[in-house]
Amino acid sequence: MKLNSPEMPAMMHSSQRATEDKSYVIIGRLGRSYGLEGWQHVQSFTHPIENIFEYKRWFILQRNEWQPMTVEHSKMHGKSWIVHLSGILQKEQAALLSNKPIAVLRSELPAPSEGEFYWSDLEGLAVVTKEGVALGTIDYLYENTGLDIMVIKDKAKERHVPFIWQETVVGVDLQSRLVTLDWDFDIN
């Protein structure tokens, strides 16, 4: 099961999370400017990558506030995507938005199916074994060869554990902020 299924956006590394406001979900990041007319590269955290363009109204973090922007055009450029946002007419304007996170309203996203979760909802949750041994918290997730990997950190260790529902992950309680694992590794 993929956490960032075709309708589900993945999330960026927690140290790059721009806000704790759960009404927004980060689905990508603006990259460097392209050309002279305000186009810029875009990094999508959705799966597949082009799903980011299903959302025409993006929110871009500027001066610690989410600002709405409209996607006017998007297209493939080589192996990456570029985008033109409304009101961005010059290279210099686009350059000011480089590396800014792209978010959408959580209310615009489909509800996850049973056993599916948005990465943003898992980041920061405590992780325990099924025996109750505390392992740390989920710092971030990433995809590696088709598997979603949780990076679990405590004060001493960083563990990379695949998220396989009902195999390695046997429980997720979002209200209690707890993930339970059935994973064979040395916890000392």
PDB file of C-alpha atoms in Angstrom:
ATOM      1  CA  MET A   1       0.000   0.000   0.000  1.00  0.00           C
ATOM      2  CA  LYS A   2       1.341   3.395  -0.938  1.00  0.00           C
ATOM      3  CA  LEU A   3       0.940   6.252   1.470  1.00  0.00           C
ATOM      4  CA  ASN A   4       1.064   8.725  -1.373  1.00  0.00           C
ATOM      5  CA  SER A   5      -1.310   6.930  -3.726  1.00  0.00           C
ATOM      6  CA  PRO A   6      -2.388   8.688  -6.941  1.00  0.00           C
ATOM      7  CA  GLU A   7      -4.846  10.890  -5.081  1.00  0.00           C
ATOM      8  CA  MET A   8      -2.625  11.361  -2.048  1.00  0.00           C
ATOM      9  CA  PRO A   9       0.147  13.925  -1.851  1.00  0.00           C
ATOM     10  CA  ALA A  10       3.379  12.988  -0.202  1.00  0.00           C
ATOM     11  CA  MET A  11       5.074  15.393   2.139  1.00  0.00           C
ATOM     12  CA  MET A  12       8.435  17.020   2.494  1.00  0.00           C
ATOM     13  CA  HIS A  13      11.032  16.364   5.186  1.00  0.00           C
ATOM     14  CA  SER A  14       9.853  17.648   8.564  1.00  0.00           C
ATOM     15  CA  SER A  15      12.781  20.043   8.941  1.00  0.00           C
ATOM     16  CA  GLN A  16      11.469  21.709   5.791  1.00  0.00           C
ATOM     17  CA  ARG A  17       7.873  21.892   6.970  1.00  0.00           C
ATOM     18  CA  ALA A  18       6.834  25.501   6.800  1.00  0.00           C
ATOM     19  CA  THR A  19       3.964  25.524   9.222  1.00  0.00           C
ATOM     20  CA  GLU A  20       2.130  23.417  11.746  1.00  0.00           C
ATOM     21  CA  ASP A  21      -1.236  24.682  10.454  1.00  0.00           C
ATOM     22  CA  LYS A  22      -3.070  21.441   9.629  1.00  0.00           C
ATOM     23  CA  SER A  23      -5.598  23.208   7.371  1.00  0.00           C
ATOM     24  CA  TYR A  24      -2.906  23.237   4.653  1.00  0.00           C
ATOM     25  CA  VAL A  25      -1.086  20.256   3.175  1.00  0.00           C
ATOM     26  CA  ILE A  26       2.216  20.838   1.412  1.00  0.00           C
ATOM     27  CA  ILE A  27       2.238  19.128  -1.986  1.00  0.00           C
ATOM     28  CA  GLY A  28       5.386  20.533  -3.566  1.00  0.00           C
ATOM     29  CA  ARG A  29       7.930  23.291  -3.785  1.00  0.00           C
ATOM     30  CA  LEU A  30       8.663  26.008  -6.318  1.00  0.00           C
ATOM     31  CA  GLY A  31      12.103  25.826  -7.885  1.00  0.00           C
ATOM     32  CA  ARG A  32      14.337  28.221  -9.765  1.00  0.00           C
ATOM     33  CA  SER A  33      12.971  30.608 -12.357  1.00  0.00           C
ATOM     34  CA  TYR A  34      12.890  29.628 -16.023  1.00  0.00           C
ATOM     35  CA  GLY A  35      13.054  32.100 -18.879  1.00  0.00           C
ATOM     36  CA  LEU A  36      12.227  35.786 -18.765  1.00  0.00           C
ATOM     37  CA  GLU A  37       8.420  35.669 -18.464  1.00  0.00           C
ATOM     38  CA  GLY A  38       7.911  34.381 -14.922  1.00  0.00           C
ATOM     39  CA  TRP A  39       7.945  30.618 -15.452  1.00  0.00           C
ATOM     40  CA  GLN A  40       9.616  28.452 -12.844  1.00  0.00           C
ATOM     41  CA  HIS A  41      10.460  24.874 -12.091  1.00  0.00           C
ATOM     42  CA  VAL A  42       8.267  22.944  -9.684  1.00  0.00           C
ATOM     43  CA  GLN A  43       9.051  19.958  -7.467  1.00  0.00           C
ATOM     44  CA  SER A  44       5.992  17.811  -6.839  1.00  0.00           C
ATOM     45  CA  PHE A  45       5.550  15.652  -3.755  1.00  0.00           C
ATOM     46  CA  THR A  46       2.468  13.953  -5.237  1.00  0.00           C
ATOM     47  CA  HIS A  47       2.358  10.518  -6.794  1.00  0.00           C
ATOM     48  CA  PRO A  48       2.244  10.536  -9.727  1.00  0.00           C
ATOM     49  CA  ILE A  49       4.145  13.806 -10.017  1.00  0.00           C
ATOM     50  CA  GLU A  50       1.661  15.494 -12.361  1.00  0.00           C
ATOM     51  CA  ASN A  51      -1.169  15.198  -9.815  1.00  0.00           C
ATOM     52  CA  ILE A  52       0.037  18.493  -8.363  1.00  0.00           C
ATOM     53  CA  PHE A  53      -1.574  20.209 -11.367  1.00  0.00           C
ATOM     54  CA  GLU A  54      -5.031  18.882 -10.492  1.00  0.00           C
ATOM     55  CA  TYR A  55      -5.098  21.714  -7.969  1.00  0.00           C
ATOM     56  CA  LYS A  56      -5.362  25.054  -9.775  1.00  0.00           C
ATOM     57  CA  ARG A  57      -5.312  27.128  -6.595  1.00  0.00           C
ATOM     58  CA  TRP A  58      -2.065  26.829  -4.713  1.00  0.00           C
ATOM     59  CA  PHE A  59      -0.994  28.527  -1.510  1.00  0.00           C
ATOM     60  CA  ILE A  60       2.590  29.770  -1.429  1.00  0.00           C
ATOM     61  CA  LEU A  61       4.247  30.606   1.887  1.00  0.00           C
ATOM     62  CA  GLN A  62       5.440  34.219   1.845  1.00  0.00           C
ATOM     63  CA  ARG A  63       6.489  36.109   4.973  1.00  0.00           C
ATOM     64  CA  ASN A  64       5.068  33.297   7.161  1.00  0.00           C
ATOM     65  CA  GLU A  65       1.592  33.541   5.591  1.00  0.00           C
ATOM     66  CA  TRP A  66      -0.044  31.355   2.972  1.00  0.00           C
ATOM     67  CA  GLN A  67      -0.846  33.432  -0.126  1.00  0.00           C
ATOM     68  CA  PRO A  68      -3.279  32.058  -2.743  1.00  0.00           C
ATOM     69  CA  MET A  69      -1.996  31.822  -6.310  1.00  0.00           C
ATOM     70  CA  THR A  70      -3.568  30.413  -9.455  1.00  0.00           C
ATOM     71  CA  VAL A  71      -1.788  28.052 -11.819  1.00  0.00           C
ATOM     72  CA  GLU A  72      -2.195  29.548 -15.298  1.00  0.00           C
ATOM     73  CA  HIS A  73      -0.080  27.071 -17.266  1.00  0.00           C
ATOM     74  CA  SER A  74       2.069  24.026 -16.638  1.00  0.00           C
ATOM     75  CA  LYS A  75       4.162  21.946 -18.997  1.00  0.00           C
ATOM     76  CA  MET A  76       6.914  19.379 -19.171  1.00  0.00           C
ATOM     77  CA  HIS A  77      10.364  20.823 -19.797  1.00  0.00           C
ATOM     78  CA  GLY A  78      12.912  18.088 -20.380  1.00  0.00           C
ATOM     79  CA  LYS A  79      12.493  15.712 -17.459  1.00  0.00           C
ATOM     80  CA  SER A  80      10.940  18.255 -15.106  1.00  0.00           C
ATOM     81  CA  TRP A  81       7.839  20.409 -14.908  1.00  0.00           C
ATOM     82  CA  ILE A  82       7.605  24.167 -15.156  1.00  0.00           C
ATOM     83  CA  VAL A  83       4.688  26.348 -14.144  1.00  0.00           C
ATOM     84  CA  HIS A  84       3.412  29.853 -14.748  1.00  0.00           C
ATOM     85  CA  LEU A  85       1.476  31.407 -11.857  1.00  0.00           C
ATOM     86  CA  SER A  86      -0.956  34.299 -12.161  1.00  0.00           C
ATOM     87  CA  GLY A  87       0.618  37.691 -11.556  1.00  0.00           C
ATOM     88  CA  ILE A  88       4.175  36.420 -11.986  1.00  0.00           C
ATOM     89  CA  LEU A  89       5.286  38.117 -15.193  1.00  0.00           C
ATOM     90  CA  GLN A  90       9.048  38.468 -14.859  1.00  0.00           C
ATOM     91  CA  LYS A  91      12.017  36.296 -14.018  1.00  0.00           C
ATOM     92  CA  GLU A  92      12.767  38.449 -10.958  1.00  0.00           C
ATOM     93  CA  GLN A  93       9.271  37.871  -9.533  1.00  0.00           C
ATOM     94  CA  ALA A  94       9.610  34.119 -10.031  1.00  0.00           C
ATOM     95  CA  ALA A  95      13.047  34.154  -8.400  1.00  0.00           C
ATOM     96  CA  LEU A  96      11.503  35.559  -5.202  1.00  0.00           C
ATOM     97  CA  LEU A  97       9.351  32.425  -4.962  1.00  0.00           C
ATOM     98  CA  SER A  98      12.208  29.927  -5.385  1.00  0.00           C
ATOM     99  CA  ASN A  99      12.222  27.185  -2.738  1.00  0.00           C
ATOM    100  CA  LYS A 100       8.839  28.258  -1.352  1.00  0.00           C
ATOM    101  CA  PRO A 101       6.502  25.422  -0.335  1.00  0.00           C
ATOM    102  CA  ILE A 102       3.301  24.828  -2.296  1.00  0.00           C
ATOM    103  CA  ALA A 103       0.213  23.861  -0.298  1.00  0.00           C
ATOM    104  CA  VAL A 104      -3.461  23.194  -0.893  1.00  0.00           C
ATOM    105  CA  LEU A 105      -6.322  23.306   1.557  1.00  0.00           C
ATOM    106  CA  ARG A 106      -6.786  19.986   3.328  1.00  0.00           C
ATOM    107  CA  SER A 107     -10.518  20.283   2.599  1.00  0.00           C
ATOM    108  CA  GLU A 108      -9.740  19.969  -1.148  1.00  0.00           C
ATOM    109  CA  LEU A 109      -8.081  16.579  -0.710  1.00  0.00           C
ATOM    110  CA  PRO A 110      -9.928  13.267  -0.757  1.00  0.00           C
ATOM    111  CA  ALA A 111     -10.280  11.464   2.553  1.00  0.00           C
ATOM    112  CA  PRO A 112      -7.761   8.623   2.866  1.00  0.00           C
ATOM    113  CA  SER A 113      -9.083   5.078   2.536  1.00  0.00           C
ATOM    114  CA  GLU A 114      -8.735   2.532   5.332  1.00  0.00           C
ATOM    115  CA  GLY A 115      -5.030   1.913   5.930  1.00  0.00           C
ATOM    116  CA  GLU A 116      -3.955   5.002   3.969  1.00  0.00           C
ATOM    117  CA  PHE A 117      -2.580   8.148   5.559  1.00  0.00           C
ATOM    118  CA  TYR A 118      -1.208  11.472   4.477  1.00  0.00           C
ATOM    119  CA  TRP A 119       2.469  11.671   5.282  1.00  0.00           C
ATOM    120  CA  SER A 120       1.887  14.999   7.032  1.00  0.00           C
ATOM    121  CA  ASP A 121      -0.471  13.239   9.465  1.00  0.00           C
ATOM    122  CA  LEU A 122       2.178  10.658  10.361  1.00  0.00           C
ATOM    123  CA  GLU A 123       5.097  13.032  10.858  1.00  0.00           C
ATOM    124  CA  GLY A 124       5.670  13.691  14.542  1.00  0.00           C
ATOM    125  CA  LEU A 125       3.775  10.613  15.770  1.00  0.00           C
ATOM    126  CA  ALA A 126       5.345   8.452  18.478  1.00  0.00           C
ATOM    127  CA  VAL A 127       6.378   4.940  17.417  1.00  0.00           C
ATOM    128  CA  VAL A 128       6.329   1.824  19.608  1.00  0.00           C
ATOM    129  CA  THR A 129       6.808  -1.878  19.002  1.00  0.00           C
ATOM    130  CA  LYS A 130       3.840  -4.185  19.520  1.00  0.00           C
ATOM    131  CA  GLU A 131       5.538  -5.074  22.823  1.00  0.00           C
ATOM    132  CA  GLY A 132       5.299  -1.411  23.859  1.00  0.00           C
ATOM    133  CA  VAL A 133       8.981  -0.441  23.477  1.00  0.00           C
ATOM    134  CA  ALA A 134       9.278   3.249  22.531  1.00  0.00           C
ATOM    135  CA  LEU A 135      11.377   3.824  19.391  1.00  0.00           C
ATOM    136  CA  GLY A 136      11.075   7.583  18.899  1.00  0.00           C
ATOM    137  CA  THR A 137       8.983   9.706  16.558  1.00  0.00           C
ATOM    138  CA  ILE A 138       8.470   9.782  12.801  1.00  0.00           C
ATOM    139  CA  ASP A 139      10.673  12.620  11.574  1.00  0.00           C
ATOM    140  CA  TYR A 140       9.807  12.292   7.890  1.00  0.00           C
ATOM    141  CA  LEU A 141       8.935   9.798   5.169  1.00  0.00           C
ATOM    142  CA  TYR A 142      10.330   9.169   1.717  1.00  0.00           C
ATOM    143  CA  GLU A 143       9.803   6.768  -1.159  1.00  0.00           C
ATOM    144  CA  ASN A 144      12.487   4.260  -2.103  1.00  0.00           C
ATOM    145  CA  THR A 145      12.034   1.718  -4.916  1.00  0.00           C
ATOM    146  CA  GLY A 146       8.279   1.741  -4.555  1.00  0.00           C
ATOM    147  CA  LEU A 147       8.194   1.504  -0.762  1.00  0.00           C
ATOM    148  CA  ASP A 148       7.310   4.294   1.625  1.00  0.00           C
ATOM    149  CA  ILE A 149       9.980   4.555   4.305  1.00  0.00           C
ATOM    150  CA  MET A 150       9.488   6.102   7.757  1.00  0.00           C
ATOM    151  CA  VAL A 151      12.486   7.776   9.350  1.00  0.00           C
ATOM    152  CA  ILE A 152      12.087   7.234  13.090  1.00  0.00           C
ATOM    153  CA  LYS A 153      14.342   9.261  15.359  1.00  0.00           C
ATOM    154  CA  ASP A 154      15.064   9.239  19.042  1.00  0.00           C
ATOM    155  CA  LYS A 155      17.920  10.914  20.910  1.00  0.00           C
ATOM    156  CA  ALA A 156      20.446   8.219  19.971  1.00  0.00           C
ATOM    157  CA  LYS A 157      19.303   6.553  16.737  1.00  0.00           C
ATOM    158  CA  GLU A 158      17.717   7.053  13.371  1.00  0.00           C
ATOM    159  CA  ARG A 159      15.860   4.066  11.930  1.00  0.00           C
ATOM    160  CA  HIS A 160      14.510   3.675   8.385  1.00  0.00           C
ATOM    161  CA  VAL A 161      11.515   1.329   8.433  1.00  0.00           C
ATOM    162  CA  PRO A 162       9.226   0.494   5.489  1.00  0.00           C
ATOM    163  CA  PHE A 163       5.572   1.412   5.939  1.00  0.00           C
ATOM    164  CA  ILE A 164       3.726  -1.762   4.954  1.00  0.00           C
ATOM    165  CA  TRP A 165       0.210  -1.695   6.366  1.00  0.00           C
ATOM    166  CA  GLN A 166      -0.694  -4.751   8.481  1.00  0.00           C
ATOM    167  CA  GLU A 167       2.853  -6.112   8.076  1.00  0.00           C
ATOM    168  CA  THR A 168       5.466  -3.747   9.518  1.00  0.00           C
ATOM    169  CA  VAL A 169       2.836  -1.239  10.656  1.00  0.00           C
ATOM    170  CA  VAL A 170       0.102  -2.928  12.669  1.00  0.00           C
ATOM    171  CA  GLY A 171      -1.576   0.151  14.089  1.00  0.00           C
ATOM    172  CA  VAL A 172      -1.975   3.880  13.563  1.00  0.00           C
ATOM    173  CA  ASP A 173      -3.953   5.930  16.072  1.00  0.00           C
ATOM    174  CA  LEU A 174      -4.015   9.525  14.859  1.00  0.00           C
ATOM    175  CA  GLN A 175      -5.945  10.751  17.912  1.00  0.00           C
ATOM    176  CA  SER A 176      -3.424   9.228  20.322  1.00  0.00           C
ATOM    177  CA  ARG A 177      -0.585  10.196  17.936  1.00  0.00           C
ATOM    178  CA  LEU A 178       0.830   6.652  18.017  1.00  0.00           C
ATOM    179  CA  VAL A 179       2.129   4.178  15.416  1.00  0.00           C
ATOM    180  CA  THR A 180       2.659   0.524  16.391  1.00  0.00           C
ATOM    181  CA  LEU A 181       5.234  -1.610  14.558  1.00  0.00           C
ATOM    182  CA  ASP A 182       5.811  -5.326  14.146  1.00  0.00           C
ATOM    183  CA  TRP A 183       9.408  -5.055  12.963  1.00  0.00           C
ATOM    184  CA  ASP A 184      12.312  -7.356  13.713  1.00  0.00           C
ATOM    185  CA  PHE A 185      15.379  -5.321  14.642  1.00  0.00           C
ATOM    186  CA  ASP A 186      17.734  -4.844  17.554  1.00  0.00           C
ATOM    187  CA  ILE A 187      16.324  -2.014  19.666  1.00  0.00           C
ATOM    188  CA  ASN A 188      19.336  -1.742  21.973  1.00  0.00           C
TER     189      ASN A 188
END
